[in-house]
């Protein structure tokens, strides 16, 4: 200020010497204008911050401290402040609560205690509590702010309303602010909203529409506190500042996978009301972990300091997310949870919750950069440790001839190569950025990040800390303090726009709907979880690594229902029964077929599989085509159990269905594919063409003892299987391996393997799906060996295994 006045004085003196008379008056006027401008810069305006829900838990733990930190950072920089705590609590109780909270506020370590006490005292003088319930209360608040401005001769810069209240209260508060408490012309309004932002896409859209009727998009700041965590906030700057090193690495050619993890040791006790409504996916994955995913996966803008560019690129990342399906997730629930819900929510003893407290999700991006790279999102309560991190693991195709004891961390390419944004807690205990020494030495701004000293004995991700270039913040900051500062400075890139919010819900809602009735795997909690929650993935399918014994009856006094278990292993007609929801059932059957194929190829060098037609096996074919890349197709022979007497290119042909849903997607040698010869000499299933005998001869020549390794069958609502019908006794007995039969529905003519040939198989799997099959399933469970009435009852391999695969609708109705 003094230097500016000196410069103005010299300017005036120059005018006085060279421009006497009227020029002197002009010089004085110019000086006055410039002085006024400098004074205006010194005092940029007054900001009123209204904390709604000021007596709540979030305000007590984080928000008042965050507001105090904002005051510490901005005091003396040209703004004046007033802080208004507001709630529905009575004035006296609210004042006492706020006074107690303000007394406990702390300063950073580099602020002397005397200075801290002085600043805290000033902040307390600037802070007050008032009860806000009606529009009249908001109008009175606005008048009080205006009166203060007028009394102290201040210009209003803007108002911040922080909604630390439940979402159901948003609309009424928004209406009152919009009608009665907006700042005057020239001043800005910023409204801060806490999650949850809806329960699914529809509710989020309704809430967004409601808020849009009161506020402009640029006025709304949706808080995801994970975006304020220092390691997360460093992802984009790190990518920007290390562009040269990362440009060639940050893609599908070099990244093996990305892990985004948040583990908690605490459970949901005391919060089961909230958790029953939201669960772990809505509470953590849909917001926190998805936001982190976009920061890793998005294309890096040329200017990362441009909020508009960052938000636009984040939206593009949302749009590239591949849709999720039930097989993309594994769910768990700690064992004490249902009991906690019964106690806290006054539920009956028979109540068992389906709310997941643990979830692992497999996500893929459909773009050139990330095609095929798995992103693993995982979070849960009552786990073995509290930790959060983002881990980018790079591919490693090196082989080192020397023993591992001679590997040097910054030279050996055989060491894991990874970049980790360590969000906090865990073994390290603080936020950090870690880069493997065999990658590159990263750049981080020295003013805000410092190198971490080695801690012998500490291991992270199986490696000593000395294997990494490790950096931690010079000064640790709470996430809410960071975000409140960004709100004050109008930095929108750290917040959730309406467009990005709806894009996120559009991605997650279909999965949440499909999982609504899924029973999560029970786990004991803490270190006792062992390997029970470990999971693995193949393609887009995620599954637990270890099978868990499932109980049909979940607890005393409760009747069994499909939602109480995932995979039931029991008996049906004295044979093994496997029952599950459709997607799990198909996945299980596909796994079993692959395992059978691998065993057969190891023993005999080839695998002979006979497949039924119809609609039921279609999801199985698709599963095998897209999820089982290790299947020994080159050594597999594919046969048909039955065929309709139509040309092989006809849409009703079983072979055509096999071709469309499986054969065109896998590499089976063409001479290993054996369609039934139903179309010979331009005729369909003519007995004189002897197509059945030709197929039997081909089986006899290629399949040892005419015993298929596996035969897949279905079951019709009349009890038929293959194309063996009650009304057509052909094929139920006798020496013919392949027969012509007649179906009661069109096309009537069929060709089918006979029951004696089917029963020579080493393994027979019968797939039964859908509510329409419930009656026949019940009936067949009671009948004996009566193949003439119910051909399916005649399926009993003479020396092989019979396994029934039924979904819950077919099994339980």
PDB file of C-alpha atoms in Angstrom, residues 570-577 781 796 802 804:
ATOM      1  CA  UNK A 570     -28.934 -80.566  -2.303  1.00  0.00           C
ATOM      2  CA  UNK A 571     -30.591 -83.644  -3.804  1.00  0.00           C
ATOM      3  CA  UNK A 572     -33.292 -83.986  -6.448  1.00  0.00           C
ATOM      4  CA  UNK A 573     -34.455 -87.446  -7.523  1.00  0.00           C
ATOM      5  CA  UNK A 574     -31.483 -88.836  -5.558  1.00  0.00           C
ATOM      6  CA  UNK A 575     -29.060 -86.883  -7.727  1.00  0.00           C
ATOM      7  CA  UNK A 576     -27.038 -83.738  -7.032  1.00  0.00           C
ATOM      8  CA  UNK A 577     -29.051 -80.518  -7.307  1.00  0.00           C
ATOM      9  CA  UNK A 781     -39.640 -84.981  -8.035  1.00  0.00           C
ATOM     10  CA  UNK A 796     -29.988 -91.927 -15.225  1.00  0.00           C
ATOM     11  CA  UNK A 802     -26.283 -86.795 -13.121  1.00  0.00           C
ATOM     12  CA  UNK A 804     -29.619 -81.004 -11.972  1.00  0.00           C
TER      13      UNK A 804
END
